[in-house]
Short mmCIF file of C-alpha atoms in Angstrom, two decimals:
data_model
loop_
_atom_site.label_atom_id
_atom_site.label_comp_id
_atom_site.label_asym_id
_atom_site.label_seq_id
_atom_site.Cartn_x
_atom_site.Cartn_y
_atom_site.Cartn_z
CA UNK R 657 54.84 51.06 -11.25
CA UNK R 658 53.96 51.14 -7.79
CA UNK R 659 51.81 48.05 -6.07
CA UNK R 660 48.82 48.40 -3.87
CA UNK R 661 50.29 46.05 -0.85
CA UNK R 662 46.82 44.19 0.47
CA UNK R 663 46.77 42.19 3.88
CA UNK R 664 45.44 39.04 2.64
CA UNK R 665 46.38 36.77 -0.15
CA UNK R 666 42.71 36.78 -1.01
CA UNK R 667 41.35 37.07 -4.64
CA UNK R 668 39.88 40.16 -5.21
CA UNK R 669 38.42 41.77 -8.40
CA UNK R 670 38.32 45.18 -9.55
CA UNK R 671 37.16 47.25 -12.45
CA UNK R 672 39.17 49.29 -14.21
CA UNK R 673 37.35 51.53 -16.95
CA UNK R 674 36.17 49.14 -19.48
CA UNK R 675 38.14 46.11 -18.12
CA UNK R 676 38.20 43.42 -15.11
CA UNK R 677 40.99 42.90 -13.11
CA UNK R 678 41.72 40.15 -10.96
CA UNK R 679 44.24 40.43 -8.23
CA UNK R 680 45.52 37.89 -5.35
CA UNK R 681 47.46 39.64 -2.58
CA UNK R 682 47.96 42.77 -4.45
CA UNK R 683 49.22 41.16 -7.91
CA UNK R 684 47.73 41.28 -10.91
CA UNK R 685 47.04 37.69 -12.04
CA UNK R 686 44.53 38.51 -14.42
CA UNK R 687 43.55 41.52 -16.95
CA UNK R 688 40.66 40.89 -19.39
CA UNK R 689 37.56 43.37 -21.00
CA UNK R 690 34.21 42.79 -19.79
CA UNK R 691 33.48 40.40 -22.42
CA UNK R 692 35.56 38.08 -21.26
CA UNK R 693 35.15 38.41 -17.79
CA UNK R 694 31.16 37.91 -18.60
CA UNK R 695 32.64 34.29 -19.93
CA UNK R 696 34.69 33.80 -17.21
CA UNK R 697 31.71 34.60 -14.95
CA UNK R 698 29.56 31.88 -16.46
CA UNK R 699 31.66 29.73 -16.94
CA UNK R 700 32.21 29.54 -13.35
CA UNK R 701 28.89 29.19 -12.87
CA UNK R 702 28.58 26.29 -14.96
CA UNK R 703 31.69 24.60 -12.91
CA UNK R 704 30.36 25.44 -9.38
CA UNK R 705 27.03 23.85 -10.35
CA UNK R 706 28.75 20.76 -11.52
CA UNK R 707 30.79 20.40 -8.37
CA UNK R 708 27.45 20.98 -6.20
CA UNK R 709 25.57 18.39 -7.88
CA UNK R 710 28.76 16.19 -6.81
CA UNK R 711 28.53 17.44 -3.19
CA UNK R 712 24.98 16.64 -2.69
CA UNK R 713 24.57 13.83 -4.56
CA UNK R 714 23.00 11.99 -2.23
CA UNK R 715 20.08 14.68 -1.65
CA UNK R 716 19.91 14.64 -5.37
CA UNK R 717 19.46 10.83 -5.93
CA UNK R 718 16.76 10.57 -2.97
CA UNK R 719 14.88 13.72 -4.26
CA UNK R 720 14.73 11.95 -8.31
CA UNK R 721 13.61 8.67 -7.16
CA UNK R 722 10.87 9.94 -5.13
CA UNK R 723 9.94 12.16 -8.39
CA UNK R 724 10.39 9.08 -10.46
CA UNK R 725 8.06 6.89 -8.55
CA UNK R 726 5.71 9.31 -8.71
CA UNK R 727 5.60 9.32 -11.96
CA UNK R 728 6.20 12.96 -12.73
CA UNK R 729 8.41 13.31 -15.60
CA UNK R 730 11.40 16.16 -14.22
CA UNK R 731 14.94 15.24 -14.19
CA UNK R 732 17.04 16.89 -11.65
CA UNK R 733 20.38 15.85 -13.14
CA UNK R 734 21.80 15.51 -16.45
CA UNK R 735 24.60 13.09 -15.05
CA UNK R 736 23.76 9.61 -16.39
CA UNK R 737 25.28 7.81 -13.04
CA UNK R 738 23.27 9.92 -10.94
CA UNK R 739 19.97 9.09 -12.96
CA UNK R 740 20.86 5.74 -13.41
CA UNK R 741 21.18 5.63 -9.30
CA UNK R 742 18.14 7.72 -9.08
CA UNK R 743 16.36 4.66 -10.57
CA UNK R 744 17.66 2.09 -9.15
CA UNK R 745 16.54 3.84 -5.26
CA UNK R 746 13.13 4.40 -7.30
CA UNK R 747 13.03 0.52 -8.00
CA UNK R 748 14.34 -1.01 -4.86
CA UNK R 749 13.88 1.18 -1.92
CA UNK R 750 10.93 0.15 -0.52
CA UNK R 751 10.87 2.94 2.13
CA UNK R 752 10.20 5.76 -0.52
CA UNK R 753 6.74 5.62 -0.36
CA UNK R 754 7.15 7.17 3.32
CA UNK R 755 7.42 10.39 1.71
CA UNK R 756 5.12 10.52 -0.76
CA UNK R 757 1.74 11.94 0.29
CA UNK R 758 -0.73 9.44 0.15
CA UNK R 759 1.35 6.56 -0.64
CA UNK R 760 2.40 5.01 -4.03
CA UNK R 761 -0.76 5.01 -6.75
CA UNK R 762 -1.12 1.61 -7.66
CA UNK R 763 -4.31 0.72 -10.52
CA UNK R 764 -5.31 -1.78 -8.21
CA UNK R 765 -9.28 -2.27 -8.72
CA UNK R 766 -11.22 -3.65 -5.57
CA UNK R 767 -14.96 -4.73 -6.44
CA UNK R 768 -18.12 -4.09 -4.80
CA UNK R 769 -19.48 -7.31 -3.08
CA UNK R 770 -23.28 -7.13 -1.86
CA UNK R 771 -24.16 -8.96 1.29
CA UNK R 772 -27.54 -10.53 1.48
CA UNK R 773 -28.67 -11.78 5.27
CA UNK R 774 -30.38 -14.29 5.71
CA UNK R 775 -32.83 -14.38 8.76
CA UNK R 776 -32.17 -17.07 11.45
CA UNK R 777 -32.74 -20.48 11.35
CA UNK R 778 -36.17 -21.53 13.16
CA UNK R 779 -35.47 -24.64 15.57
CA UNK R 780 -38.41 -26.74 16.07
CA UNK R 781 -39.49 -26.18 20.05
CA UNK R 782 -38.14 -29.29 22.17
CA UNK R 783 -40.53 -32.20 22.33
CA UNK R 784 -41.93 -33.13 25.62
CA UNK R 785 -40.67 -36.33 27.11
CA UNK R 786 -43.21 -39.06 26.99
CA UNK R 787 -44.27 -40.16 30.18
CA UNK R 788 -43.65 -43.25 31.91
CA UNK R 789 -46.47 -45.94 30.24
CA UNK R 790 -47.89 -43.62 27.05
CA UNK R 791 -47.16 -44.95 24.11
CA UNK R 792 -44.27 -43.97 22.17
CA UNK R 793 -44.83 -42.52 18.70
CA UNK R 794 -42.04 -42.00 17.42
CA UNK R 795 -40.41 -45.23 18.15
CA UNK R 796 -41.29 -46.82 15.01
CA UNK R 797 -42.33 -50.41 15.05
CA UNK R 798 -40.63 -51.33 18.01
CA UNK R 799 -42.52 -53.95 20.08
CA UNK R 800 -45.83 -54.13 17.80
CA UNK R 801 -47.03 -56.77 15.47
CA UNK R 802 -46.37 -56.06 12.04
CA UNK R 803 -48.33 -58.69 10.21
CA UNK W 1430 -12.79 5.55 2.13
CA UNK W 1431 -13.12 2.89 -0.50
CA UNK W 1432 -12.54 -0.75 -1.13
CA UNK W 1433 -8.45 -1.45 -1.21
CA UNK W 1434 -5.65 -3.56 -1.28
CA UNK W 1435 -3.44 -3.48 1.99
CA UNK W 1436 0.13 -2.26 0.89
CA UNK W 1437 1.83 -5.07 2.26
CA UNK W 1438 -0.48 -7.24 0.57
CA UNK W 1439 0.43 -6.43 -3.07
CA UNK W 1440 4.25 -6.47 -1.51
CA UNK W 1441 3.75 -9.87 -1.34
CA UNK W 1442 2.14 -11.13 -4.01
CA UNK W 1443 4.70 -9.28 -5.97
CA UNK W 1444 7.14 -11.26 -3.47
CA UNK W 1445 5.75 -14.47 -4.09
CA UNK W 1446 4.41 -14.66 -0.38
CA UNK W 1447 0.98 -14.86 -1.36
CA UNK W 1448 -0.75 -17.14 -3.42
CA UNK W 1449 -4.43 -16.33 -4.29
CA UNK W 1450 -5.20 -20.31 -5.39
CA UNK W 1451 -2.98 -22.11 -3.75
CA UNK W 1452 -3.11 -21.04 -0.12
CA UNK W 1453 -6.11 -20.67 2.02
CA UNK W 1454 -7.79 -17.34 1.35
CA UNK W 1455 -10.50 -16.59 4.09
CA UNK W 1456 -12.75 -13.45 4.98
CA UNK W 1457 -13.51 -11.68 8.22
CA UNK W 1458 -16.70 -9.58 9.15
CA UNK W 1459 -15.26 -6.50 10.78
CA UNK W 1460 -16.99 -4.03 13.46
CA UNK W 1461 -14.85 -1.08 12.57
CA UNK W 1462 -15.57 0.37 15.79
CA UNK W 1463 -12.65 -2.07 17.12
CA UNK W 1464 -10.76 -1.36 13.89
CA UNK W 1465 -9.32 1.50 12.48
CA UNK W 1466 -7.73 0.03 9.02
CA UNK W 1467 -3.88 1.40 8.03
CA UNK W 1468 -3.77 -0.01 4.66
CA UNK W 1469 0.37 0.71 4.39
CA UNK W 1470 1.16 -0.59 7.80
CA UNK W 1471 -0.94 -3.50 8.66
CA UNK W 1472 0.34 -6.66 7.13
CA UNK W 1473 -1.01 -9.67 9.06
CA UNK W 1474 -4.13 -10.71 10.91
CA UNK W 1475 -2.89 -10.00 14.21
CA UNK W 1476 -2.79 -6.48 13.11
CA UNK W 1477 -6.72 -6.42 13.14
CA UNK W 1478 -8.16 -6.82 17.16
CA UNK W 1479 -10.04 -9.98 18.37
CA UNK W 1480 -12.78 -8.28 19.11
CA UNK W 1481 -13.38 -6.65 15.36
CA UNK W 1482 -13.76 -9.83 14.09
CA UNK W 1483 -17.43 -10.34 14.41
CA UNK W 1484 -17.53 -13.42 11.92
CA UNK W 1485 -14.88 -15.77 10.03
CA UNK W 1486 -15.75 -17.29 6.80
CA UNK W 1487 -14.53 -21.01 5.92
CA UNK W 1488 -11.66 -20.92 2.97
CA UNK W 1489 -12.80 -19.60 -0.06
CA UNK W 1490 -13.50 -21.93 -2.64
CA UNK W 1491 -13.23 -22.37 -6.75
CA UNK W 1492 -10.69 -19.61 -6.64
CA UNK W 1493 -9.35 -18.29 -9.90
CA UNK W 1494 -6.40 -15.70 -10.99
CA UNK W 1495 -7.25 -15.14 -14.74
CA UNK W 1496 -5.44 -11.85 -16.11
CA UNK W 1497 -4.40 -11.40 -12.62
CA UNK W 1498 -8.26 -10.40 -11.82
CA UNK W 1499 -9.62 -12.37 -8.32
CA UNK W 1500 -12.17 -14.16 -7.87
CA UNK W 1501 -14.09 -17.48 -6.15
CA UNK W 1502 -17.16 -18.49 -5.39
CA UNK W 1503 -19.75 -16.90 -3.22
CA UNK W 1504 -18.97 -17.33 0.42
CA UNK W 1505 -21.34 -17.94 3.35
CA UNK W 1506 -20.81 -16.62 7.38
CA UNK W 1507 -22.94 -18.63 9.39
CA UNK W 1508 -25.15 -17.82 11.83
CA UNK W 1509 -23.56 -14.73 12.76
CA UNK W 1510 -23.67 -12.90 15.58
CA UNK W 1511 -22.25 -9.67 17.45
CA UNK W 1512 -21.55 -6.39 16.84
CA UNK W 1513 -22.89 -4.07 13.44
CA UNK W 1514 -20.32 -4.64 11.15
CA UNK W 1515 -18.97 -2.77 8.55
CA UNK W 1516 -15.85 -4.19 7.10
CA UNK W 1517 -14.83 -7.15 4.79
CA UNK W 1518 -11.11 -7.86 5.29
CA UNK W 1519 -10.39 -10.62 2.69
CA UNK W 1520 -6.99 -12.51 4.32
CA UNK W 1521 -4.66 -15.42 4.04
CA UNK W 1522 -5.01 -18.02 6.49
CA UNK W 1523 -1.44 -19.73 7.31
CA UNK W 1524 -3.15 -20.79 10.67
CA UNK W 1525 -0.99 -17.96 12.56
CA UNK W 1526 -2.48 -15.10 13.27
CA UNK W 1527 0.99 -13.20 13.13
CA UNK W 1528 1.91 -14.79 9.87
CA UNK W 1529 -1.90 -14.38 7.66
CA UNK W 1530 -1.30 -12.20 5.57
CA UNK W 1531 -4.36 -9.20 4.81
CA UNK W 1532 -5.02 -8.71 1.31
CA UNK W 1533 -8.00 -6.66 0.67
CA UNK W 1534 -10.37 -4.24 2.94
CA UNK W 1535 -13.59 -3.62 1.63
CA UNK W 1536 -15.85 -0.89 3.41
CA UNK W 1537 -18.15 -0.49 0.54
CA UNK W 1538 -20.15 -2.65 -0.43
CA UNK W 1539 -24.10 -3.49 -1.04
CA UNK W 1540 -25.48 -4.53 2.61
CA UNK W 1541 -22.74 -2.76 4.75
CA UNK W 1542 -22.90 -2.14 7.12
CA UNK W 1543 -24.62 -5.00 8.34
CA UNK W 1544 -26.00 -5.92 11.96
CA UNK W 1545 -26.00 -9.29 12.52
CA UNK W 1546 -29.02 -11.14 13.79
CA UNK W 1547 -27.49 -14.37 14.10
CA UNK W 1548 -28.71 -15.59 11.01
CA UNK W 1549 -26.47 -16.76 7.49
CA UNK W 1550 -24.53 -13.49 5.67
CA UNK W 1551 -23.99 -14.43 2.44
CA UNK W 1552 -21.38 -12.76 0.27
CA UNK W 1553 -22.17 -12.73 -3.18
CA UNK W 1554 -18.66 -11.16 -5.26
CA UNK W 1555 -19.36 -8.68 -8.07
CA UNK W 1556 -19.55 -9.97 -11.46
CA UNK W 1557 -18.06 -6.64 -12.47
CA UNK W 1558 -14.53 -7.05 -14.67
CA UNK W 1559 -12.90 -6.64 -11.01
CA UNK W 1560 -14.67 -9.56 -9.91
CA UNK W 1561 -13.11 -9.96 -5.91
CA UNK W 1562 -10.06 -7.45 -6.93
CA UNK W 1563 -7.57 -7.02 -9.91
CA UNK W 1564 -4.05 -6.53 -9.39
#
């Protein structure tokens, strides 16, 4: 049987009638209907979506913690470790609430005060300094007979 | 805009910074024309300008914390003169500016804005279930 020589070692798939074929470098490494290679195909899926969630774990933990603190009940992630991590950042970080719009909703209730004003105080106008030789008034008994 | 806790504020009552009947809990009458309030950044009383601060109250008295709701006794500004004001910033008094802590801003309120005529402004707190504020 004669082999198709390709110029790469990289994986390539074909169809073949009512079957999948999967070749590296021009040799058959795998030969499968399209039922199975419908499996395969999902199954992939499933696996690259796992290892994504591990690259960008990171993005993933800020991104639930922001969605936890608001409240909003969506989980990104079905990994417990992440989640767990997720709220822990929602707990602690204290700089999450720079990207939420508006801030973090607190049921903080602030009541309504009324101010009343009072007008000024009146001083009495200054007295005018007796003169030298009238009679004090308002220096009691000073100097006078009080029998 | 309404009546509101600075962000910081809460922070520190949660922190254990602040304490509503133990420490010295003042008020300022604010011209907001000096004053644009940031209630998530601003955290002390150097954050507000000199020359908002139309009138400071003495330290608020017969303070209580019941249910974690606010509230003291009716506080007078005397004679007070100076700019129309129309802010209430309710703070902590360590005797630093840079280290009083702001707790509430209150821009709504029966009276406000007010323009002072250099008589008494008395501040009479709601009897609502808020009282002052409720954490």
């Amino acid at each position: 049987m004669p082999h198709i020589l390709t110029p790469t070692d990289a994986v390539t798939l074909r169809q073949e009638g009512t079957r999948v074929l999967v070749l590296k470098g021009g040799c058959l490494l795998a030969d499968m209907p399209y039922e199975a290679a419908l499996d395969v195909g999902r199954a992939l899926i499933a696996q690259a979506r796992k290892a994504e969630e591990l690259a960008k774990v990171q993005q993933i933990i800020g991104d639930q913690a922001i969605i936890l603190r608001a409240g909003f009940p969506v989980g990104l992630t079905n990994h417990p470790d992440i989640q767990a991590e997720a709220a822990k950042e929602a707990a602690w970080n204290t700089r999450l609430r720079r990207y939420m719009p508006g801030g973090v909703r607190s049921q903080e209730a602030v009541g309504t005060p009324t101010l009343i004003q009072h007008p000024p105080r009146s001083t009495p106008p200054p007295q005018p300094s007796p003169r030298w030789g009238e009679e004090c008034t308002g220096g009691g008994n000073l100097g006078k007979d009080v029998r | 805009m309404s009546n509101a806790l600075y962000d910081l504020g809460r922070e520190a009552f949660l922190g254990g910074d602040l304490d509503w009947d133990a420490q010295t809990i003042k008020l300022y009458l604010i011209d907001a024309a000096d004053y644009t309030k940031d209630l998530a950044a601003h955290d002390m009383a150097d954050d507000v300008a000199t020359a908002a601060k139309v009138a400071t109250s003495g330290a608020l008295a017969s303070k209580t914390k019941t249910a974690g709701v606010a509230d003291a006794a009716d506080v007078t500004l005397s004679a007070v003169s100076g700019d129309p004001s129309e802010q209430l910033i309710i703070w902590q008094d360590s005797g630093t500016q840079s280290s009083s802590r702001l707790i509430a801003n209150i821009d709504t309120a029966t009276g406000l804005p007010v323009t002072p005529n250099g008589g008494d402004i008395v501040v009479a707190w709601s009897n609502a279930t808020e009282k002052i504020f409720k954490l």
